[in-house]
Structure formats: structure tokens, C-alpha cells
CSV table of C-alpha atoms and ligand atoms in Angstrom, one decimal:
chain,number,residue,atom,x,y,z
V,1,MET,CA,-30.8,17.7,-9.2
V,2,PHE,CA,-33.6,16.2,-7.2
V,3,GLY,CA,-32.3,13.4,-4.9
V,4,MET,CA,-28.8,14.0,-6.0
V,5,SER,CA,-26.2,14.8,-3.4
V,6,ARG,CA,-23.7,17.5,-4.0
V,7,ARG,CA,-21.0,14.8,-4.2
V,8,GLU,CA,-22.8,12.9,-6.9
V,9,PHE,CA,-23.5,16.1,-8.8
V,10,LEU,CA,-19.9,17.2,-8.7
V,11,LEU,CA,-18.6,13.7,-9.6
V,12,GLY,CA,-21.2,13.5,-12.4
V,13,SER,CA,-20.1,16.7,-14.0
V,14,ALA,CA,-16.5,15.9,-13.6
V,15,ALA,CA,-17.1,12.4,-15.1
V,16,THR,CA,-19.0,14.0,-18.1
V,17,ALA,CA,-16.2,16.4,-18.7
V,18,ALA,CA,-13.6,13.7,-18.5
V,19,ALA,CA,-15.7,11.4,-20.8
V,20,SER,CA,-16.1,14.0,-23.5
V,21,SER,CA,-12.4,15.1,-23.5
V,22,ALA,CA,-11.5,11.4,-23.7
V,23,THR,CA,-13.7,10.8,-26.7
V,24,TYR,CA,-12.5,14.0,-28.3
V,25,ALA,CA,-8.9,13.4,-27.9
V,26,LEU,CA,-8.3,9.7,-27.3
V,27,GLY,CA,-5.2,9.7,-29.4
V,28,LYS,CA,-3.9,13.0,-28.3
V,29,SER,CA,-4.5,13.1,-24.6
V,30,VAL,CA,-3.6,9.4,-24.2
V,31,MET,CA,-0.3,10.0,-26.0
V,32,SER,CA,0.6,13.1,-24.2
V,33,ALA,CA,0.6,11.5,-20.7
V,34,ASP,CA,4.0,10.8,-19.3
V,35,MET,CA,3.1,7.1,-19.0
V,36,GLN,CA,0.4,4.7,-20.2
V,37,LEU,CA,-0.7,2.2,-17.6
V,38,PRO,CA,-3.1,-0.4,-19.1
V,39,ILE,CA,-4.9,-2.8,-16.8
V,40,GLY,CA,-5.7,-6.2,-18.2
V,41,TYR,CA,-5.7,-9.9,-18.1
V,42,PHE,CA,-2.7,-12.1,-18.9
V,43,ASP,CA,-1.2,-15.5,-18.4
V,44,HIS,CA,2.2,-15.7,-16.8
V,45,SER,CA,4.5,-18.4,-15.4
V,46,ILE,CA,5.0,-18.2,-11.7
V,47,VAL,CA,5.3,-21.8,-10.6
V,48,PRO,CA,8.0,-23.3,-12.9
V,49,GLY,CA,6.6,-25.5,-15.6
V,50,THR,CA,3.1,-24.0,-15.3
V,51,VAL,CA,1.3,-21.0,-16.7
V,52,THR,CA,-1.1,-19.2,-14.4
V,53,GLU,CA,-4.2,-18.1,-16.3
V,54,GLY,CA,-6.4,-15.3,-15.4
V,55,MET,CA,-3.9,-13.0,-13.8
V,56,MET,CA,-4.7,-9.4,-13.6
V,57,GLY,CA,-2.0,-6.9,-14.0
V,58,PHE,CA,-0.6,-3.4,-14.8
V,59,GLY,CA,1.3,-2.9,-18.0
V,60,GLU,CA,1.9,-5.2,-20.9
V,61,GLY,CA,2.3,-8.5,-19.1
V,62,GLY,CA,4.4,-9.7,-16.1
V,63,PRO,CA,4.9,-7.9,-12.9
V,64,ALA,CA,3.7,-4.3,-12.7
V,65,PRO,CA,6.2,-1.6,-13.8
V,66,THR,CA,8.0,0.1,-11.0
V,67,ILE,CA,7.1,3.8,-11.4
V,68,ARG,CA,9.7,6.3,-10.6
V,69,LEU,CA,9.4,10.0,-10.0
V,70,LYS,CA,11.4,12.8,-8.3
V,71,GLN,CA,10.3,14.4,-5.1
V,72,HIS,CA,7.8,17.2,-6.0
V,73,GLU,CA,7.7,16.3,-9.7
V,74,THR,CA,4.3,15.8,-11.2
V,75,LYS,CA,3.8,12.8,-13.4
V,76,SER,CA,0.7,12.1,-15.6
V,77,ILE,CA,-0.3,8.5,-15.8
V,78,GLN,CA,-3.0,7.4,-18.2
V,79,VAL,CA,-4.8,4.3,-16.8
V,80,ILE,CA,-6.6,2.3,-19.5
V,81,ASN,CA,-9.0,-0.3,-18.1
V,82,ASN,CA,-9.1,-3.4,-20.3
V,83,LEU,CA,-10.7,-5.5,-17.6
V,84,HIS,CA,-14.3,-6.6,-17.9
V,85,GLU,CA,-15.0,-5.0,-14.6
V,86,ALA,CA,-14.5,-1.6,-12.9
V,87,SER,CA,-11.2,-0.6,-11.3
V,88,ILE,CA,-9.5,2.4,-9.9
V,89,VAL,CA,-5.8,3.1,-9.0
V,90,HIS,CA,-4.7,4.3,-5.6
V,91,TRP,CA,-1.2,5.5,-4.9
V,92,HIS,CA,-0.4,4.2,-1.4
V,93,GLY,CA,1.4,6.6,0.9
V,94,LEU,CA,1.3,9.7,-1.3
V,95,ARG,CA,0.3,12.9,0.5
V,96,HIS,CA,-1.0,14.4,-2.7
V,97,ALA,CA,-4.3,16.0,-4.0
V,98,ASN,CA,-7.4,14.2,-2.9
V,99,ASN,CA,-8.9,14.0,-6.4
V,100,MET,CA,-5.9,11.9,-7.6
V,101,ASP,CA,-6.2,9.4,-4.7
V,102,GLY,CA,-8.2,6.8,-6.5
V,103,VAL,CA,-11.0,5.8,-4.1
V,104,PRO,CA,-14.4,5.0,-5.6
V,105,TYR,CA,-17.0,7.7,-5.1
V,106,LEU,CA,-14.9,9.3,-2.4
V,107,THR,CA,-12.6,10.9,-4.9
V,108,GLN,CA,-13.7,9.8,-8.4
V,109,ARG,CA,-16.1,7.4,-10.2
V,110,PRO,CA,-14.7,3.9,-10.8
V,111,ILE,CA,-13.0,3.4,-14.1
V,112,GLU,CA,-15.2,1.1,-16.1
V,113,PHE,CA,-14.3,-1.4,-18.8
V,114,GLY,CA,-12.9,0.5,-21.8
V,115,GLU,CA,-12.6,3.8,-19.9
V,116,THR,CA,-9.4,5.7,-19.2
V,117,PHE,CA,-8.5,8.0,-16.4
V,118,ARG,CA,-5.5,10.3,-16.2
V,119,TYR,CA,-3.9,10.6,-12.8
V,120,GLU,CA,-1.5,13.4,-12.1
V,121,ILE,CA,0.6,12.1,-9.2
V,122,GLN,CA,3.0,14.1,-7.1
V,123,SER,CA,4.8,13.5,-3.8
V,124,PRO,CA,6.2,15.9,-1.2
V,125,ASP,CA,8.0,12.9,0.3
V,126,ALA,CA,10.8,10.8,-1.1
V,127,GLY,CA,10.8,7.0,-0.5
V,128,THR,CA,9.3,3.7,-1.3
V,129,PHE,CA,5.6,3.7,-2.1
V,130,TRP,CA,3.3,1.4,-4.1
V,131,TYR,CA,0.1,1.4,-6.1
V,132,HIS,CA,-2.9,-0.9,-6.3
V,133,PRO,CA,-6.6,-0.9,-7.2
V,134,HIS,CA,-9.3,0.2,-4.7
V,135,CYS,CA,-12.3,-1.3,-6.5
V,136,ASN,CA,-12.8,-5.1,-6.6
V,137,THR,CA,-9.7,-4.9,-4.5
V,138,LEU,CA,-9.5,-8.4,-3.3
V,139,ASP,CA,-9.8,-10.1,-6.6
V,140,GLN,CA,-7.7,-7.6,-8.5
V,141,MET,CA,-4.8,-7.5,-6.0
V,142,ALA,CA,-4.9,-11.3,-5.4
V,143,ARG,CA,-4.6,-11.8,-9.1
V,144,GLY,CA,-1.6,-9.6,-9.4
V,145,MET,CA,-2.4,-5.9,-9.4
V,146,THR,CA,0.2,-4.4,-7.1
V,147,GLY,CA,3.1,-2.3,-8.2
V,148,LEU,CA,5.9,-0.3,-6.6
V,149,LEU,CA,6.3,3.5,-6.8
V,150,ILE,CA,9.7,5.1,-6.0
V,151,VAL,CA,10.1,8.8,-5.3
V,152,ASP,CA,13.7,9.8,-5.5
V,153,GLU,CA,15.5,12.2,-3.3
V,154,PRO,CA,16.8,15.3,-5.1
V,155,GLU,CA,20.3,14.5,-4.0
V,156,ASP,CA,21.7,11.0,-4.7
V,157,PRO,CA,22.0,9.3,-1.3
V,158,GLY,CA,25.1,7.5,-2.5
V,159,PHE,CA,24.2,3.8,-3.1
V,160,ASP,CA,25.9,1.9,-5.9
V,161,HIS,CA,22.7,0.0,-6.7
V,162,ASP,CA,19.0,0.3,-6.0
V,163,ILE,CA,16.5,-2.6,-6.2
V,164,ALA,CA,12.8,-2.7,-5.5
V,165,LEU,CA,11.2,-5.9,-4.2
V,166,ASN,CA,7.5,-6.4,-4.6
V,167,ILE,CA,6.9,-9.0,-1.9
V,168,ARG,CA,3.6,-11.0,-2.1
V,169,ASP,CA,2.0,-14.3,-2.2
V,170,PHE,CA,-0.3,-15.9,-4.7
V,171,ARG,CA,-3.0,-18.6,-4.0
V,172,LEU,CA,-1.9,-21.1,-6.6
V,173,GLY,CA,-2.3,-24.9,-6.7
V,174,THR,CA,0.5,-27.2,-7.9
V,175,ASP,CA,-0.8,-26.8,-11.4
V,176,GLY,CA,-0.1,-23.1,-11.2
V,177,GLN,CA,-3.8,-22.1,-11.3
V,178,PHE,CA,-5.6,-19.9,-8.8
V,179,VAL,CA,-7.5,-21.6,-6.0
V,180,ALA,CA,-10.2,-19.8,-4.0
V,181,LEU,CA,-8.9,-16.4,-3.4
V,182,TYR,CA,-10.3,-16.2,0.1
V,183,LYS,CA,-12.5,-18.1,2.6
V,184,PRO,CA,-15.3,-16.4,4.6
V,185,ARG,CA,-14.2,-18.1,7.8
V,186,ASN,CA,-10.7,-16.6,7.4
V,187,ALA,CA,-12.1,-13.2,6.5
V,188,ALA,CA,-13.7,-13.2,9.9
V,189,ARG,CA,-10.3,-14.1,11.5
V,190,GLY,CA,-6.8,-13.2,10.4
V,191,GLY,CA,-7.4,-13.4,6.6
V,192,THR,CA,-6.6,-16.1,4.0
V,193,LEU,CA,-2.9,-16.6,3.6
V,194,GLY,CA,-1.3,-17.1,0.2
V,195,ILE,CA,0.4,-20.4,-0.8
V,196,VAL,CA,3.2,-19.3,-3.1
V,197,SER,CA,5.5,-16.6,-1.8
V,198,THR,CA,7.1,-14.4,-4.5
V,199,VAL,CA,9.5,-11.5,-5.0
V,200,ASN,CA,8.8,-9.6,-8.2
V,201,TRP,CA,6.5,-12.5,-9.2
V,202,LYS,CA,9.4,-15.0,-8.9
V,203,ILE,CA,9.9,-17.7,-6.4
V,204,GLN,CA,13.3,-17.2,-4.7
V,205,PRO,CA,14.9,-15.0,-7.4
V,206,THR,CA,18.6,-14.3,-7.3
V,207,TYR,CA,20.1,-10.8,-7.9
V,208,GLN,CA,23.7,-10.1,-8.5
V,209,PHE,CA,25.7,-7.2,-7.3
V,210,PRO,CA,29.5,-6.6,-7.0
V,211,ALA,CA,31.1,-7.6,-3.8
V,212,GLY,CA,31.7,-4.7,-1.4
V,213,SER,CA,29.1,-2.4,-3.0
V,214,LEU,CA,26.3,-0.8,-1.2
V,215,VAL,CA,22.8,-1.7,-2.4
V,216,ARG,CA,19.5,0.1,-1.4
V,217,VAL,CA,17.0,-2.7,-1.0
V,218,ARG,CA,13.5,-1.5,-1.0
V,219,MET,CA,11.0,-4.0,0.4
V,220,ALA,CA,7.3,-3.5,-0.1
V,221,VAL,CA,4.8,-6.0,1.2
V,222,THR,CA,1.9,-5.8,-1.2
V,223,ASP,CA,0.2,-9.0,-0.2
V,224,VAL,CA,-3.5,-9.0,0.7
V,225,THR,CA,-3.0,-10.8,4.0
V,226,ARG,CA,0.4,-11.8,5.2
V,227,VAL,CA,2.0,-10.1,8.3
V,228,GLY,CA,5.6,-11.4,8.2
V,229,GLN,CA,8.9,-11.3,10.1
V,230,TYR,CA,11.8,-10.8,7.6
V,231,ARG,CA,15.5,-11.1,8.2
V,232,LEU,CA,18.5,-10.5,6.0
V,233,GLU,CA,21.2,-13.1,6.5
V,234,GLY,CA,24.8,-13.1,5.3
V,235,ALA,CA,25.4,-9.4,4.9
V,236,ASN,CA,25.7,-6.3,7.1
V,237,SER,CA,22.8,-4.0,6.6
V,238,LYS,CA,20.9,-1.2,8.3
V,239,VAL,CA,17.3,0.0,8.1
V,240,MET,CA,17.2,3.4,6.5
V,241,ALA,CA,13.5,4.1,6.3
V,242,LEU,CA,10.2,2.5,7.2
V,243,ASP,CA,7.0,3.2,5.2
V,244,SER,CA,9.0,5.8,3.1
V,245,HIS,CA,9.9,7.9,6.1
V,246,PRO,CA,13.7,7.9,7.0
V,247,LEU,CA,14.9,6.9,10.4
V,248,ILE,CA,16.9,9.6,12.2
V,249,SER,CA,19.4,7.0,13.3
V,250,PRO,CA,19.4,4.0,11.0
V,251,THR,CA,19.7,0.8,13.0
V,252,PRO,CA,21.3,-2.5,12.1
V,253,THR,CA,18.8,-4.9,10.5
V,254,THR,CA,17.9,-7.6,12.9
V,255,SER,CA,14.3,-8.7,12.2
V,256,ILE,CA,11.7,-6.5,10.5
V,257,LEU,CA,8.0,-7.1,11.0
V,258,LEU,CA,6.1,-6.0,7.9
V,259,ALA,CA,2.3,-6.0,7.4
V,260,PRO,CA,0.4,-5.6,4.2
V,261,GLY,CA,1.1,-2.1,2.9
V,262,GLN,CA,4.3,-1.6,4.8
V,263,ARG,CA,7.8,-0.9,3.4
V,264,ALA,CA,11.4,-0.9,4.6
V,265,ASP,CA,14.4,0.5,2.9
V,266,LEU,CA,17.7,-1.2,3.7
V,267,ALA,CA,21.3,-0.3,3.1
V,268,VAL,CA,23.1,-3.6,2.4
V,269,LYS,CA,26.8,-4.1,2.0
V,270,MET,CA,27.4,-6.9,-0.4
V,271,PRO,CA,29.6,-9.8,1.0
V,272,GLU,CA,32.8,-11.2,-0.5
V,273,GLU,CA,32.8,-12.4,-4.1
V,274,GLY,CA,30.9,-15.6,-4.5
V,275,GLU,CA,29.1,-15.3,-1.2
V,276,SER,CA,25.4,-14.6,-0.8
V,277,ALA,CA,23.0,-12.7,1.4
V,278,LYS,CA,19.5,-14.1,1.8
V,279,LEU,CA,16.2,-12.4,2.5
V,280,VAL,CA,14.3,-14.8,4.7
V,281,LEU,CA,10.7,-14.8,5.9
V,282,ASP,CA,10.1,-16.6,9.2
V,283,THR,CA,6.9,-18.6,9.1
V,284,LEU,CA,5.3,-21.0,11.6
V,285,ALA,CA,6.7,-23.8,9.5
V,286,GLY,CA,10.2,-22.4,9.7
V,287,PRO,CA,12.3,-19.9,7.7
V,288,ARG,CA,11.3,-19.5,4.0
V,289,PRO,CA,14.0,-18.1,1.7
V,290,MET,CA,12.5,-15.2,-0.4
V,291,ALA,CA,15.4,-13.8,-2.4
V,292,THR,CA,19.2,-14.2,-2.7
V,293,PHE,CA,21.8,-11.5,-3.4
V,294,THR,CA,25.0,-13.0,-4.7
V,295,SER,CA,28.2,-11.1,-4.9
V,296,THR,CA,30.1,-10.9,-8.2
V,297,GLN,CA,33.6,-9.6,-8.7
V,298,ALA,CA,34.3,-6.5,-6.6
V,299,THR,CA,34.5,-3.2,-8.4
V,300,VAL,CA,34.4,-1.0,-5.3
V,301,GLU,CA,35.0,-1.4,-1.6
V,302,ARG,CA,32.4,0.6,0.3
V,303,SER,CA,31.4,0.9,4.0
V,304,LEU,CA,28.0,1.2,5.5
V,305,HIS,CA,29.3,4.2,7.4
V,306,GLU,CA,29.5,6.1,4.1
V,307,ILE,CA,25.7,6.2,3.9
V,308,ALA,CA,24.3,9.1,5.9
V,309,PRO,CA,20.7,9.0,7.2
V,310,LEU,CA,18.3,9.9,4.5
V,311,PRO,CA,17.0,13.5,4.5
V,312,ALA,CA,13.7,13.8,6.6
V,313,ASN,CA,10.5,14.2,4.6
V,314,PRO,CA,8.7,17.5,5.1
V,315,VAL,CA,6.0,16.1,7.5
V,316,SER,CA,4.6,18.6,10.0
V,317,GLU,CA,5.4,17.8,13.6
V,318,PRO,CA,2.1,17.4,15.5
V,319,ASP,CA,1.5,19.5,18.5
V,320,VAL,CA,0.8,16.6,20.8
V,321,ASP,CA,0.2,18.6,24.0
V,322,ASN,CA,-2.7,20.5,22.4
V,323,ALA,CA,-4.0,17.8,20.1
V,324,GLU,CA,-7.6,16.8,20.3
V,325,ILE,CA,-8.0,13.0,20.8
V,326,LEU,CA,-10.2,11.0,18.4
V,327,GLU,CA,-11.0,7.5,19.3
V,328,PHE,CA,-11.4,4.6,16.8
V,329,VAL,CA,-12.5,1.3,18.0
V,330,PHE,CA,-11.9,-1.6,15.6
V,331,GLY,CA,-14.3,-4.4,16.4
V,332,TRP,CA,-16.9,-6.9,15.2
V,333,SER,CA,-19.8,-5.6,13.1
V,334,PRO,CA,-23.1,-5.3,14.9
V,335,ASP,CA,-25.3,-8.1,13.6
V,336,GLY,CA,-27.7,-7.8,10.7
V,337,ASP,CA,-25.6,-5.7,8.4
V,338,GLU,CA,-25.8,-6.9,4.9
V,339,PRO,CA,-23.3,-5.5,2.4
V,340,VAL,CA,-24.7,-3.3,-0.3
V,341,ALA,CA,-24.3,-4.0,-4.0
V,342,SER,CA,-21.5,-2.1,-5.6
V,343,ILE,CA,-19.8,-2.0,-8.9
V,344,CYS,CA,-16.6,-2.4,-6.9
V,345,GLY,CA,-17.6,-5.8,-5.6
V,346,SER,CA,-18.5,-7.3,-2.3
V,347,LEU,CA,-17.3,-10.5,-0.6
V,348,GLY,CA,-20.9,-11.0,0.5
V,349,TYR,CA,-20.4,-10.7,4.3
V,350,THR,CA,-19.9,-8.0,6.9
V,351,PHE,CA,-17.7,-9.0,9.8
V,352,TRP,CA,-15.9,-5.9,11.0
V,353,SER,CA,-16.6,-2.3,11.9
V,354,ILE,CA,-14.9,1.0,13.0
V,355,ASN,CA,-16.7,2.7,15.9
V,356,ARG,CA,-19.5,0.1,15.4
V,357,THR,CA,-20.1,1.2,11.9
V,358,PRO,CA,-19.2,-1.3,9.2
V,359,TRP,CA,-18.4,-0.1,5.7
V,360,LEU,CA,-21.0,-1.8,3.6
V,361,GLY,CA,-19.6,-1.2,0.2
V,362,ASP,CA,-18.4,1.4,-2.3
V,363,THR,CA,-21.5,3.3,-3.4
V,364,PRO,CA,-22.3,6.8,-4.7
V,365,GLY,CA,-23.9,9.3,-2.4
V,366,PRO,CA,-23.0,10.9,0.9
V,367,LEU,CA,-21.6,8.7,3.6
V,368,ASP,CA,-20.6,10.1,6.9
V,369,PRO,CA,-16.9,10.5,7.7
V,370,LEU,CA,-15.8,8.7,10.9
V,371,ALA,CA,-14.3,12.1,12.0
V,372,VAL,CA,-13.9,15.6,10.7
V,373,MET,CA,-10.6,17.3,11.3
V,374,LYS,CA,-9.9,21.0,11.0
V,375,LEU,CA,-7.3,21.9,8.4
V,376,GLY,CA,-3.9,22.6,10.1
V,377,LYS,CA,-4.9,21.3,13.5
V,378,SER,CA,-3.1,18.5,15.4
V,379,TYR,CA,-4.9,15.3,16.4
V,380,ILE,CA,-4.2,12.2,18.3
V,381,LEU,CA,-5.9,9.2,16.8
V,382,ARG,CA,-6.4,6.6,19.5
V,383,LEU,CA,-6.5,3.3,17.7
V,384,ILE,CA,-8.3,0.6,19.9
V,385,ASN,CA,-8.2,-3.0,18.7
V,386,ASN,CA,-11.1,-4.8,20.3
V,387,THR,CA,-10.5,-8.0,18.3
V,388,PRO,CA,-8.3,-11.0,18.7
V,389,ASN,CA,-6.6,-10.3,15.3
V,390,ASP,CA,-3.9,-7.9,14.1
V,391,HIS,CA,-4.9,-5.1,11.8
V,392,PRO,CA,-2.5,-2.9,9.7
V,393,ILE,CA,-4.4,0.4,9.9
V,394,HIS,CA,-3.9,2.6,6.9
V,395,LEU,CA,-4.8,6.2,6.4
V,396,HIS,CA,-4.6,7.8,2.9
V,397,GLY,CA,-3.2,11.3,2.2
V,398,LEU,CA,-1.6,12.0,5.5
V,399,ALA,CA,1.4,10.7,7.5
V,400,PHE,CA,1.0,10.1,11.2
V,401,LYS,CA,3.5,9.6,14.0
V,402,GLN,CA,3.4,6.5,16.2
V,403,LEU,CA,3.4,7.8,19.8
V,404,ARG,CA,2.8,4.9,22.2
V,405,SER,CA,1.2,1.6,22.7
V,406,ASP,CA,-0.2,0.0,25.8
V,407,LYS,CA,1.5,-3.3,24.9
V,408,ARG,CA,5.0,-2.7,23.7
V,409,ASP,CA,7.7,-0.1,22.8
V,410,ILE,CA,7.1,1.3,19.3
V,411,PRO,CA,9.4,3.5,17.4
V,412,ASN,CA,8.2,7.1,17.1
V,413,VAL,CA,8.3,7.1,13.4
V,414,PHE,CA,6.0,8.6,10.8
V,415,THR,CA,4.0,6.2,8.7
V,416,ASP,CA,0.8,5.7,6.7
V,417,THR,CA,0.2,2.1,7.9
V,418,ALA,CA,0.5,1.1,11.5
V,419,LEU,CA,0.2,-2.6,12.6
V,420,LEU,CA,-2.2,-2.7,15.5
V,421,LEU,CA,-1.8,-6.0,17.4
V,422,SER,CA,-4.7,-7.9,18.8
V,423,GLY,CA,-6.1,-6.1,21.9
V,424,GLU,CA,-3.6,-3.3,21.5
V,425,THR,CA,-4.3,0.4,21.9
V,426,MET,CA,-2.0,2.7,20.0
V,427,ASP,CA,-1.9,6.5,20.0
V,428,VAL,CA,-0.7,8.1,16.8
V,429,ALA,CA,-0.6,11.8,16.0
V,430,LEU,CA,-0.9,14.0,12.9
V,431,VAL,CA,-1.4,17.5,11.6
V,432,ALA,CA,-4.5,17.5,9.4
V,433,ASP,CA,-2.7,19.5,6.7
V,434,ASN,CA,-4.1,17.9,3.5
V,435,PRO,CA,-7.8,18.7,2.8
V,436,GLY,CA,-10.1,16.0,1.5
V,437,ASP,CA,-11.9,12.8,2.3
V,438,TRP,CA,-9.2,10.2,3.1
V,439,ALA,CA,-9.9,6.5,3.2
V,440,PHE,CA,-9.0,4.8,6.5
V,441,HIS,CA,-9.0,1.1,6.7
V,442,CYS,CA,-7.4,-2.2,7.6
V,443,HIS,CA,-5.0,-3.3,4.8
V,444,VAL,CA,-5.8,-7.0,5.2
V,445,ILE,CA,-8.1,-6.8,2.2
V,446,GLU,CA,-10.6,-9.3,3.4
V,447,HIS,CA,-11.1,-7.2,6.5
V,448,GLN,CA,-11.3,-4.0,4.5
V,449,LYS,CA,-13.9,-5.6,2.2
V,450,THR,CA,-16.0,-7.0,5.0
V,451,GLY,CA,-16.5,-3.8,7.0
V,452,LEU,CA,-13.2,-2.6,8.4
V,453,ALA,CA,-13.1,0.7,6.4
V,454,GLY,CA,-14.2,4.2,6.6
V,455,TYR,CA,-12.9,7.7,5.9
V,456,LEU,CA,-11.7,10.8,7.7
V,457,ARG,CA,-12.5,14.3,6.5
V,458,VAL,CA,-10.0,17.2,6.6
V,459,GLU,CA,-11.6,20.6,5.9
S,501,C2O,CU1,-3.0,0.8,0.1
S,501,C2O,CU2,-6.6,2.3,0.8
S,501,C2O,O1,-4.8,1.5,0.4
S,502,CU,CU1,-3.4,4.1,0.6
S,503,CU,CU1,-7.7,-6.1,9.7
């Protein structure tokens, strides 16, 4: 074991065990999982009249399957990597076991070409979540690998319909082919925006529901870059949950700001027959229609008042008065830091850092956590943005409560991804009740991949 860290040793033996059981029982163990989730290449039409080549996706072709499970239920998902590069699957927002979290070297070895890995996922919380790779993340997500994950409440909350919207852009030219997925000068600023906005891989899709019915619309922004302001026009609706955590008092939907990684669950009352509601994204160039909900003949006449607030998730309330404060400064990277080679890819630059430490790449071996938290104790994370850009700050495996900002009023909700505006300082609080090494990074993937990443340890 000379020169091998404990982590490498443990991962090594686990990997060997997994490899031998996979060879021994490829047929059997693959078949017995609740779900097969192949990762591969495919061609798909997004821009009408063109076929985009070289997409990367989950499943058999087309948008990723929406995975559904019940609160507390365990589901086994066999990931089969058919890409000619390494991947790994992360379940964004799940407060589950660390070894199922899908982060290279922190929780498992990357899944290489031809390998399989069986995830056992489970969620103590109900709500709207999503999944995506955490290795070669920019390329794989930009080419299509983002999917939704729904955890159902044990009691039916009473909607007539439920629809999940995977909201994201693609960087496609008019011929439907990918153009440069990012530009270094943007990675050092706000990130490279997409060109074609889609919902479930369609440009402005239309969905039909009966007039007067109540629809649960689950929005998830799985884009690599875009922070956007969304509105729902033409229907009465209210926001039921943000980032999978229910609001105590649902509020009428006016405008919702969603950053990469964030979700919103809306209760929407369908308008009169023949009328439509529209989901609109406000951009600098004006409103961009994203999806249309058209009313068909009425079958029921419901009222938004019939929908009670969703049951709270079992998140421990932090003891804010006795919490230790941990500071995290998001800033430029000190000069001279070259990224390190990694099977999980590098954009070739380091621009960003947390507490002056840039993440240089996903590599084996011990890396220091940005902070160590004691299991069961409460902490305030003071998030300090020393940059002129916005950063959606995401923590794996734990939910934190937004306490206050020095710039604006923020709702005191639990989340896993908080949008930190340029120059803003935000306090968030949590109970460190899930042991493990939890990735902590900006969800603008160009920022994540050029240094704005690290991890927190709970032990
Ligand atoms: Cu949604 Cu570390 O990611
Ligand atoms: Cu995550
Ligand atoms: Cu960022």
C-alpha cells in the first residue's frame, strides 16, 4: 500500500469487488436492477428540419427518462456507460448515502467506457430533483445529459395532472449542429449562454390539459449556464415548492428567477377551453416563449384553493443561535494554477477559487475539504461573492436554509442551490446530519470546471 492513500485503497478494493461481480453476473445483476440507464451517443432532431449529431444522452435516444420514486423507497439503477469516455451519475438534491452520490474519487471511481455501476438511490424528501453526470460534465451536459427525477409524496396532493419540464438550452447552429460548447473568455465571466432554448428537448412545445383542471408543473433548469426569469401568463397559478422544498404558504406566481440546478413546482389552473397559458423566459432581447399549455374540453372544474400546501420535508431545523459560522469566499483564482490532467476532463484553464483554493481537477488521492463539520451540529455557511458575476452555489447531500442577504430580501426556504448575486454575502444554515464528503460548487458548469468547486466533510 506504499504511497496509496486510505481513500484510494478503499476505492480500489470497492472497484475490484464491483468489477468482479459485474463480470460474474453481467446478465443477472444487470437484469435485476429496477431500471437500466444506458449512457450513449445519438442523433436527434431538435431544430426542425435538421438532425443534431453527436448528442449524448441517457436512455435509448431522445430526452432522458424522467425517473420516479416514492419518498423513502430505494430504487436500483444500473448505469451502463457506452460513451468512449468516462462518466458518473449524480442525483442532484438527494440527501442520501454518500457512496451513491456520483462524484469522481470523492465517492466512487469514474465509470469508464463499457463499465456499469449500480446506484441505489433513495430520498427522505419528496419533490422535483434531477440527475446529470459529474465527470466530463460540461461536454456531457451540454450535449444532452440532464434528466429529471421525481420523488412522490406518499399521499396524493390532489392535482389532476403532473408534468415535468426539463428546461435547457443547446448551442446549435442553424444547421442543427453543435457549435463550440464554451468560450474561455466567457468561462472567466458569466459563462457561455446557449442558443436554442428547449423544454423536454423541444422548441416551444404545446401540452394539452382539460380546461378547469389543476396541473402540477415541475420546472427544472438543467442548463449549464443560464440564469433566467420565468413567468406563466394566461392562467392563475401558485408556487408550491422551490428546489423540492414546499413553501409553507404558496404564493401566486409572478416572476420566478431560476438558476442552473434550481427547480420550481407550480400549481396551475387551466384556463377556459381553447385558451392557453404560456411559460415565458424574459431575456435581454425580450420575452421568449418556452412552452404553451392549451385547454381542451373541460372535464372538471377545480379551484386553486383545493390544493393545500405540500407536506414539509423532514429537514432538521438548524439551531441558528448556537451555530458555528464558516466563511466561504468565492473569488478569482490566485495566478499560476494550472489544471491537472483528469479522466474527467479539464477546460484547460483555472479562473475561480473558493477561499483562494481553486479546484484543479478530479483526481484520485486525498484532497482537503474546505471545511469539516461535526455530525449533528448546526452551522451557518457565510457565502461571500467577491466577483462581479452571479454564482448558483450548490451543496450535495444536505439541505440548507437561506437566512439573510446583505443585498435583498430572500425567502427563508430550504434549498440545495442558492443563487449568490455578484458582490452579495448570504448566510445559510444547516444541520450537518448526513455523513460524508459532499461536493460544493457553482452550478454554472464552466465555473465549476475552472476552479469554483470543492467539498465539505461531515463526520
Ligand atoms: Cu447538480 Cu454537483 O451537482
Ligand atoms: Cu448535486
Ligand atoms: Cu459561478
